[in-house]
Amino acid sequence: MTTINHNRICLVTKVDISMQKRNSRLLSHRGLKHLEKINNNYFKRLKKILLTGEPNKYEKNIYSKIAKQIRNKYYNNYSFYYLNQLKMFGDFNKEL
């Protein structure tokens, strides 16, 4: 039996997440640790971009802090929601 490795990409960072669980859609702790080993420069770039706020008591290490920011970027993307809300109306505006 041949296993085909389909590259999966994080929806926020566009980083390959094929080393994570099959149902993952975002870069997580495991993917961040892997990225740090294979492409440390990109990991440092992500860290610089995503870790701009104040430290908090909930995320204990750098991986959980970055993963949390990635989730926030995905789930708090207001432009995404706004565009989807406009799609609810379909061609309603054309009828006016």
Coordinates of C-alpha atoms in Angstrom, one line a residue:
M1 CA 0.0 0.0 0.0
T2 CA 1.4 3.4 -1.0
T3 CA 0.9 6.4 1.2
I4 CA 0.6 9.7 -0.6
N5 CA 1.7 12.8 1.4
H6 CA -0.7 15.6 0.5
N7 CA 0.7 18.9 1.6
R8 CA -1.6 20.8 3.8
I9 CA -1.1 24.5 4.4
C10 CA -2.0 26.6 7.5
L11 CA -4.9 29.0 6.5
V12 CA -3.2 31.9 8.2
T13 CA 0.6 31.5 7.8
K14 CA 0.6 29.5 4.6
V15 CA 3.2 27.1 6.3
D16 CA 3.1 23.4 5.5
I17 CA 1.3 21.6 8.3
S18 CA 1.5 18.0 7.0
M19 CA 3.4 16.9 10.2
Q20 CA 0.3 17.8 12.3
K21 CA -2.9 15.8 12.9
R22 CA -4.9 15.1 9.7
N23 CA -7.7 17.4 10.6
S24 CA -5.5 20.4 11.5
R25 CA -6.2 23.6 9.6
L26 CA -3.9 26.0 11.5
L27 CA -0.3 25.8 12.6
S28 CA -0.1 24.4 16.1
H29 CA 2.5 23.6 18.8
R30 CA 3.8 20.6 17.0
G31 CA 4.1 22.4 13.7
L32 CA 5.8 25.4 15.3
K33 CA 8.4 23.2 16.9
H34 CA 9.0 21.5 13.5
L35 CA 9.2 24.9 11.8
E36 CA 11.8 26.1 14.4
K37 CA 14.0 23.1 13.6
I38 CA 13.8 23.2 9.8
N39 CA 13.4 26.9 9.1
N40 CA 14.5 28.9 12.1
N41 CA 14.5 32.2 10.2
Y42 CA 10.9 31.9 9.3
F43 CA 10.0 30.8 12.8
K44 CA 11.8 34.0 14.1
R45 CA 9.9 36.1 11.6
L46 CA 6.5 34.6 12.7
K47 CA 7.5 35.2 16.3
K48 CA 8.4 38.9 15.6
I49 CA 5.1 39.5 13.7
L50 CA 2.7 37.7 16.0
L51 CA 4.1 38.4 19.5
T52 CA 3.5 42.1 19.9
G53 CA 1.2 42.2 22.9
E54 CA 1.6 41.9 26.6
P55 CA 2.6 38.6 28.2
N56 CA -0.3 36.7 29.9
K57 CA -0.6 34.0 32.5
Y58 CA -2.4 31.5 30.2
E59 CA 0.2 30.7 27.5
K60 CA 3.2 29.3 29.3
N61 CA 5.7 28.9 26.4
I62 CA 6.5 30.6 23.1
Y63 CA 4.7 27.9 21.1
S64 CA 1.4 28.3 22.9
K65 CA 1.7 32.1 22.5
I66 CA 2.3 32.0 18.8
A67 CA -0.4 29.3 18.3
K68 CA -2.9 31.4 20.2
Q69 CA -2.1 34.4 18.0
I70 CA -2.6 32.3 14.8
R71 CA -6.0 31.1 16.1
N72 CA -6.9 34.7 16.9
K73 CA -5.9 35.9 13.4
Y74 CA -8.1 33.1 12.0
Y75 CA -11.2 33.4 14.2
N76 CA -11.2 37.2 14.6
N77 CA -10.8 38.0 10.9
Y78 CA -13.6 40.5 10.6
S79 CA -13.2 41.2 6.9
F80 CA -13.9 37.5 6.3
Y81 CA -17.1 37.7 8.2
Y82 CA -18.1 40.9 6.5
L83 CA -17.7 39.4 3.1
N84 CA -19.6 36.3 4.0
Q85 CA -22.4 38.5 5.4
L86 CA -22.6 40.3 2.1
K87 CA -22.9 37.0 0.3
M88 CA -26.0 36.2 2.3
F89 CA -27.9 38.7 0.2
G90 CA -26.8 37.2 -3.1
D91 CA -28.0 39.3 -6.0
F92 CA -30.4 41.3 -3.9
N93 CA -28.8 44.6 -4.7
K94 CA -29.1 43.9 -8.5
E95 CA -32.9 43.9 -8.1
L96 CA -32.9 47.5 -6.8

